[in-house]
């Protein structure tokens, strides 16, 4: 790590190089110490003990930051220099005293400060080579940095320092900024030595920087690419984007990392495995494993498995794998003992050797005894970014300078990117250990602890010295938003530069390129034609799309939209829910048929679908086929176990302790539902014939498929086909009363015109009367069609609950069969709810919403 601003000049070659921790360790033969694990020394009795028990990792980092800050404030890295007794009683005194005691107990310092202390205590003859310093004293150095610089000068002397400012244009705005940024100075009039351009975002910045560098060469402002420098914020985003942008214009970049920052893929995988092996496994974790690199299956197979597990909670493709893939998946079972855990981690490492997991597993074993401390293991296995390595520097390229270091050579033209947000200088945050008031109190006692003000001044001075690399011109690039689209405010450095040139606001200095014609830009540019309608879809005014189904021939007919989901055995049947989507939105139905769905990954949640599945399973298990109706006492003892079994079958993640409140609420709901259903069965004298009944049939030649939740036989011989709905009766009652309930009619169609012979269809064929009904779980209401008018506790909702729905379905099927798709309008959701009692969930599809037409004036007046 560089120790800025220290530079040393070789006595033999005159070459400058930064003083680094590694260089000092090599020259002074500093002893190598094992990494100091501060968390092992933060025992009880300290002011931070309670915090350490609650959050050990975070507390250890905060204590380490406080210890390093205090050490930097001592001239010779000696804990005896700390005098907390000079402070009044309070938090500052107690925490400073605790840090001194910890430092003494450790006998060492984390990081590289032990190397510094070794140098401070060394003699000049201990150095293996001369390191004459070529930099003057820094006014913002910490006491420890000042002592280190003084020791090196005493041992090796001083060498010629590079000029503080590279610009030879006395009186120019550039030279004035280089000499006085962050200091008191007079204003100077703007001139051509400084330009400031406003861009949209960092991506556009990098493209513009490459074009600007190219134009400088073409215009003769520089003679070679090496006379141009880029001062760039730290982080991989700018480096990667600049590499691409300069490659496109054919200019080499000198100073880029030899090895870009990389993801720690192995480190990402191990915490994922720990989550899966602790159980129950979240579907997002399992999907992440399927698409992880290095797995014993192809990337395409992994993506298919991930889609399946996100959509359905399990993967059929995964169940069909064999070989190492099968071994790996078989090892993903919850563990109870350390032996099981490390045995399965070992099996995983053998099945996927390319991941190189074994070296990461070994440290976990050393901290595991007789029980598994899952939180500790996850903290130890947490991934860390693989930092960029080395710098590929050569003479001919455009110079790449980083935010945290001094430029390594002068340039004629310097381009500074990212002059907005938290850069130039990088805004200092508050320390996690001492408050600013406590820092001021400690400084008054004589210990020069750095606060935000000192760190900001130091950052400004570094920025001033970085700008000193330019000899002729400076170009500042200011992004308006970051890559997430969040607006950015001008940086502190830009505000100071603008004020030094007489501007009240930074915006007065910035030339926003989006507000001027391309012919006035400093680089040649072309602007694409704007998208028609501002990017909105160009839709037919009548809202009708005619899908081209192909000309077709007698031997090979065109595509039939009603047969899009075709298999070797013929078209797949339509479910009532799919046809209800067709009623609401033909486009939404078409997208479903094509599989054009939102496949966003999301964690499991207790949504309507999951709640309905659990309650359906509870009713099916409590009221088994042919069993007598249980009494209330039996229900009280039976329902908890049945609910637990349903949770383990359909939503195992709910067994986690974090969901205890929800499980208690579910149990109360299940008890209420089962008690109400038992009362209904007793009052009607009904018997449960079957649960989960498959229904298959056709309507007007359209194949149908569905499931009835429960089949009851009434005392008079009638059959009650029941569909459990986890909602209240209000909305369904209104829909049935207005004739817009499609499901009851489709159930009857499948029973009267079956495509598969079952016990139920035989009963219907023999003359049994069928009543279709909904059991509304939230309030216990049972709603039926007109055939259930005299069934006790059954509420009928009208003469024909489906007449309008069936009429509209016939119309829509005819249109879709002819290739016609009617688009929705923006007010359809309100209309369906108001006039039909239908909640238009299909319109929540973002693709459907994107193609909704605006309301006509007549429709708006009607509302």
PDB file of N, CA and C in Angstrom, residues 453-504:
ATOM      1  N   UNK A 453     -13.186  17.158   9.388  1.00  0.00           N
ATOM      2  CA  UNK A 453     -12.611  18.397   8.851  1.00  0.00           C
ATOM      3  C   UNK A 453     -11.177  18.173   8.395  1.00  0.00           C
ATOM      4  N   UNK A 454     -10.395  17.484   9.206  1.00  0.00           N
ATOM      5  CA  UNK A 454      -8.998  17.237   8.829  1.00  0.00           C
ATOM      6  C   UNK A 454      -8.912  16.311   7.618  1.00  0.00           C
ATOM      7  N   UNK A 455      -9.772  15.298   7.573  1.00  0.00           N
ATOM      8  CA  UNK A 455      -9.726  14.378   6.430  1.00  0.00           C
ATOM      9  C   UNK A 455     -10.176  15.069   5.152  1.00  0.00           C
ATOM     10  N   UNK A 456     -11.141  15.989   5.251  1.00  0.00           N
ATOM     11  CA  UNK A 456     -11.571  16.728   4.062  1.00  0.00           C
ATOM     12  C   UNK A 456     -10.455  17.644   3.565  1.00  0.00           C
ATOM     13  N   UNK A 457      -9.776  18.323   4.485  1.00  0.00           N
ATOM     14  CA  UNK A 457      -8.667  19.191   4.083  1.00  0.00           C
ATOM     15  C   UNK A 457      -7.553  18.389   3.434  1.00  0.00           C
ATOM     16  N   UNK A 458      -7.294  17.213   3.988  1.00  0.00           N
ATOM     17  CA  UNK A 458      -6.258  16.363   3.413  1.00  0.00           C
ATOM     18  C   UNK A 458      -6.650  15.893   2.019  1.00  0.00           C
ATOM     19  N   UNK A 459      -7.940  15.524   1.839  1.00  0.00           N
ATOM     20  CA  UNK A 459      -8.402  15.114   0.522  1.00  0.00           C
ATOM     21  C   UNK A 459      -8.314  16.222  -0.499  1.00  0.00           C
ATOM     22  N   UNK A 460      -8.639  17.459  -0.079  1.00  0.00           N
ATOM     23  CA  UNK A 460      -8.543  18.599  -0.994  1.00  0.00           C
ATOM     24  C   UNK A 460      -7.090  18.849  -1.400  1.00  0.00           C
ATOM     25  N   UNK A 461      -6.176  18.695  -0.461  1.00  0.00           N
ATOM     26  CA  UNK A 461      -4.767  18.916  -0.795  1.00  0.00           C
ATOM     27  C   UNK A 461      -4.267  17.858  -1.761  1.00  0.00           C
ATOM     28  N   UNK A 462      -4.724  16.594  -1.575  1.00  0.00           N
ATOM     29  CA  UNK A 462      -4.363  15.541  -2.530  1.00  0.00           C
ATOM     30  C   UNK A 462      -4.918  15.879  -3.909  1.00  0.00           C
ATOM     31  N   UNK A 463      -6.148  16.359  -3.988  1.00  0.00           N
ATOM     32  CA  UNK A 463      -6.737  16.706  -5.279  1.00  0.00           C
ATOM     33  C   UNK A 463      -5.955  17.844  -5.929  1.00  0.00           C
ATOM     34  N   UNK A 464      -5.536  18.817  -5.139  1.00  0.00           N
ATOM     35  CA  UNK A 464      -4.750  19.929  -5.698  1.00  0.00           C
ATOM     36  C   UNK A 464      -3.455  19.416  -6.301  1.00  0.00           C
ATOM     37  N   UNK A 465      -2.792  18.516  -5.585  1.00  0.00           N
ATOM     38  CA  UNK A 465      -1.532  17.992  -6.104  1.00  0.00           C
ATOM     39  C   UNK A 465      -1.759  17.092  -7.327  1.00  0.00           C
ATOM     40  N   UNK A 466      -2.912  16.417  -7.380  1.00  0.00           N
ATOM     41  CA  UNK A 466      -3.221  15.616  -8.566  1.00  0.00           C
ATOM     42  C   UNK A 466      -3.434  16.501  -9.780  1.00  0.00           C
ATOM     43  N   UNK A 467      -4.110  17.632  -9.595  1.00  0.00           N
ATOM     44  CA  UNK A 467      -4.313  18.556 -10.713  1.00  0.00           C
ATOM     45  C   UNK A 467      -2.993  19.150 -11.186  1.00  0.00           C
ATOM     46  N   UNK A 468      -1.975  19.119 -10.318  1.00  0.00           N
ATOM     47  CA  UNK A 468      -0.671  19.647 -10.703  1.00  0.00           C
ATOM     48  C   UNK A 468       0.007  18.853 -11.790  1.00  0.00           C
ATOM     49  N   UNK A 469      -0.534  17.685 -12.171  1.00  0.00           N
ATOM     50  CA  UNK A 469       0.075  16.889 -13.244  1.00  0.00           C
ATOM     51  C   UNK A 469      -0.122  17.531 -14.608  1.00  0.00           C
ATOM     52  N   UNK A 470      -1.092  18.445 -14.756  1.00  0.00           N
ATOM     53  CA  UNK A 470      -1.392  19.046 -16.067  1.00  0.00           C
ATOM     54  C   UNK A 470      -0.499  20.246 -16.316  1.00  0.00           C
ATOM     55  N   UNK A 471       0.101  20.321 -17.502  1.00  0.00           N
ATOM     56  CA  UNK A 471       0.959  21.454 -17.849  1.00  0.00           C
ATOM     57  C   UNK A 471       0.251  22.491 -18.692  1.00  0.00           C
ATOM     58  N   UNK A 472      -0.800  22.122 -19.468  1.00  0.00           N
ATOM     59  CA  UNK A 472      -1.428  23.079 -20.364  1.00  0.00           C
ATOM     60  C   UNK A 472      -2.936  23.201 -20.204  1.00  0.00           C
ATOM     61  N   UNK A 473      -3.628  22.112 -19.996  1.00  0.00           N
ATOM     62  CA  UNK A 473      -5.083  22.194 -19.979  1.00  0.00           C
ATOM     63  C   UNK A 473      -5.726  21.179 -19.064  1.00  0.00           C
ATOM     64  N   UNK A 474      -6.901  21.545 -18.586  1.00  0.00           N
ATOM     65  CA  UNK A 474      -7.657  20.697 -17.672  1.00  0.00           C
ATOM     66  C   UNK A 474      -9.097  20.607 -18.170  1.00  0.00           C
ATOM     67  N   UNK A 475      -9.611  19.386 -18.328  1.00  0.00           N
ATOM     68  CA  UNK A 475     -11.001  19.160 -18.736  1.00  0.00           C
ATOM     69  C   UNK A 475     -11.715  18.410 -17.620  1.00  0.00           C
ATOM     70  N   UNK A 476     -12.782  19.010 -17.082  1.00  0.00           N
ATOM     71  CA  UNK A 476     -13.551  18.422 -15.994  1.00  0.00           C
ATOM     72  C   UNK A 476     -14.859  17.886 -16.546  1.00  0.00           C
ATOM     73  N   UNK A 477     -15.160  16.619 -16.277  1.00  0.00           N
ATOM     74  CA  UNK A 477     -16.382  15.984 -16.756  1.00  0.00           C
ATOM     75  C   UNK A 477     -17.324  15.761 -15.572  1.00  0.00           C
ATOM     76  N   UNK A 478     -18.566  16.221 -15.724  1.00  0.00           N
ATOM     77  CA  UNK A 478     -19.525  16.230 -14.608  1.00  0.00           C
ATOM     78  C   UNK A 478     -20.747  15.399 -14.998  1.00  0.00           C
ATOM     79  N   UNK A 479     -20.937  14.215 -14.397  1.00  0.00           N
ATOM     80  CA  UNK A 479     -22.141  13.435 -14.702  1.00  0.00           C
ATOM     81  C   UNK A 479     -23.351  13.978 -13.936  1.00  0.00           C
ATOM     82  N   UNK A 480     -24.521  13.939 -14.589  1.00  0.00           N
ATOM     83  CA  UNK A 480     -25.747  14.405 -13.936  1.00  0.00           C
ATOM     84  C   UNK A 480     -26.336  13.343 -13.019  1.00  0.00           C
ATOM     85  N   UNK A 481     -26.219  12.065 -13.408  1.00  0.00           N
ATOM     86  CA  UNK A 481     -26.787  10.966 -12.616  1.00  0.00           C
ATOM     87  C   UNK A 481     -25.770   9.843 -12.550  1.00  0.00           C
ATOM     88  N   UNK A 482     -25.944   8.952 -11.579  1.00  0.00           N
ATOM     89  CA  UNK A 482     -25.091   7.774 -11.512  1.00  0.00           C
ATOM     90  C   UNK A 482     -25.690   6.664 -12.370  1.00  0.00           C
ATOM     91  N   UNK A 483     -25.082   5.497 -12.350  1.00  0.00           N
ATOM     92  CA  UNK A 483     -25.545   4.407 -13.206  1.00  0.00           C
ATOM     93  C   UNK A 483     -26.886   3.824 -12.760  1.00  0.00           C
ATOM     94  N   UNK A 484     -27.346   4.201 -11.564  1.00  0.00           N
ATOM     95  CA  UNK A 484     -28.675   3.794 -11.108  1.00  0.00           C
ATOM     96  C   UNK A 484     -29.734   4.826 -11.453  1.00  0.00           C
ATOM     97  N   UNK A 485     -29.314   5.946 -12.061  1.00  0.00           N
ATOM     98  CA  UNK A 485     -30.263   7.001 -12.397  1.00  0.00           C
ATOM     99  C   UNK A 485     -30.488   8.002 -11.286  1.00  0.00           C
ATOM    100  N   UNK A 486     -29.737   7.915 -10.174  1.00  0.00           N
ATOM    101  CA  UNK A 486     -29.888   8.858  -9.065  1.00  0.00           C
ATOM    102  C   UNK A 486     -29.139  10.150  -9.386  1.00  0.00           C
ATOM    103  N   UNK A 487     -29.769  11.263  -9.137  1.00  0.00           N
ATOM    104  CA  UNK A 487     -29.152  12.550  -9.446  1.00  0.00           C
ATOM    105  C   UNK A 487     -27.946  12.789  -8.549  1.00  0.00           C
ATOM    106  N   UNK A 488     -26.922  13.435  -9.115  1.00  0.00           N
ATOM    107  CA  UNK A 488     -25.687  13.715  -8.401  1.00  0.00           C
ATOM    108  C   UNK A 488     -25.521  15.220  -8.249  1.00  0.00           C
ATOM    109  N   UNK A 489     -25.046  15.639  -7.100  1.00  0.00           N
ATOM    110  CA  UNK A 489     -24.732  17.046  -6.884  1.00  0.00           C
ATOM    111  C   UNK A 489     -23.262  17.281  -7.236  1.00  0.00           C
ATOM    112  N   UNK A 490     -22.889  18.520  -7.602  1.00  0.00           N
ATOM    113  CA  UNK A 490     -21.481  18.788  -7.938  1.00  0.00           C
ATOM    114  C   UNK A 490     -20.567  18.457  -6.771  1.00  0.00           C
ATOM    115  N   UNK A 491     -19.361  18.016  -7.074  1.00  0.00           N
ATOM    116  CA  UNK A 491     -18.409  17.665  -6.029  1.00  0.00           C
ATOM    117  C   UNK A 491     -17.906  18.918  -5.331  1.00  0.00           C
ATOM    118  N   UNK A 492     -17.329  18.719  -4.141  1.00  0.00           N
ATOM    119  CA  UNK A 492     -16.767  19.844  -3.399  1.00  0.00           C
ATOM    120  C   UNK A 492     -15.668  20.529  -4.189  1.00  0.00           C
ATOM    121  N   UNK A 493     -14.821  19.731  -4.850  1.00  0.00           N
ATOM    122  CA  UNK A 493     -13.745  20.300  -5.646  1.00  0.00           C
ATOM    123  C   UNK A 493     -14.265  21.164  -6.779  1.00  0.00           C
ATOM    124  N   UNK A 494     -15.322  20.724  -7.452  1.00  0.00           N
ATOM    125  CA  UNK A 494     -15.887  21.512  -8.550  1.00  0.00           C
ATOM    126  C   UNK A 494     -16.467  22.814  -8.025  1.00  0.00           C
ATOM    127  N   UNK A 495     -17.147  22.755  -6.879  1.00  0.00           N
ATOM    128  CA  UNK A 495     -17.720  23.973  -6.302  1.00  0.00           C
ATOM    129  C   UNK A 495     -16.619  24.979  -5.971  1.00  0.00           C
ATOM    130  N   UNK A 496     -15.490  24.508  -5.427  1.00  0.00           N
ATOM    131  CA  UNK A 496     -14.389  25.417  -5.107  1.00  0.00           C
ATOM    132  C   UNK A 496     -13.752  26.000  -6.363  1.00  0.00           C
ATOM    133  N   UNK A 497     -13.570  25.159  -7.394  1.00  0.00           N
ATOM    134  CA  UNK A 497     -12.988  25.647  -8.645  1.00  0.00           C
ATOM    135  C   UNK A 497     -13.886  26.705  -9.276  1.00  0.00           C
ATOM    136  N   UNK A 498     -15.206  26.459  -9.247  1.00  0.00           N
ATOM    137  CA  UNK A 498     -16.137  27.440  -9.798  1.00  0.00           C
ATOM    138  C   UNK A 498     -16.074  28.751  -9.018  1.00  0.00           C
ATOM    139  N   UNK A 499     -16.029  28.662  -7.692  1.00  0.00           N
ATOM    140  CA  UNK A 499     -15.984  29.877  -6.864  1.00  0.00           C
ATOM    141  C   UNK A 499     -14.692  30.644  -7.107  1.00  0.00           C
ATOM    142  N   UNK A 500     -13.576  29.935  -7.294  1.00  0.00           N
ATOM    143  CA  UNK A 500     -12.302  30.602  -7.540  1.00  0.00           C
ATOM    144  C   UNK A 500     -12.297  31.335  -8.870  1.00  0.00           C
ATOM    145  N   UNK A 501     -13.199  30.965  -9.781  1.00  0.00           N
ATOM    146  CA  UNK A 501     -13.301  31.648 -11.074  1.00  0.00           C
ATOM    147  C   UNK A 501     -14.471  32.632 -11.123  1.00  0.00           C
ATOM    148  N   UNK A 502     -15.006  32.963  -9.942  1.00  0.00           N
ATOM    149  CA  UNK A 502     -16.030  34.000  -9.870  1.00  0.00           C
ATOM    150  C   UNK A 502     -17.451  33.536 -10.067  1.00  0.00           C
ATOM    151  N   UNK A 503     -17.687  32.240 -10.147  1.00  0.00           N
ATOM    152  CA  UNK A 503     -19.046  31.730 -10.353  1.00  0.00           C
ATOM    153  C   UNK A 503     -19.733  31.546  -9.001  1.00  0.00           C
ATOM    154  N   UNK A 504     -21.014  31.916  -8.949  1.00  0.00           N
ATOM    155  CA  UNK A 504     -21.788  31.721  -7.719  1.00  0.00           C
ATOM    156  C   UNK A 504     -22.145  30.246  -7.522  1.00  0.00           C
TER     157      UNK A 504
END
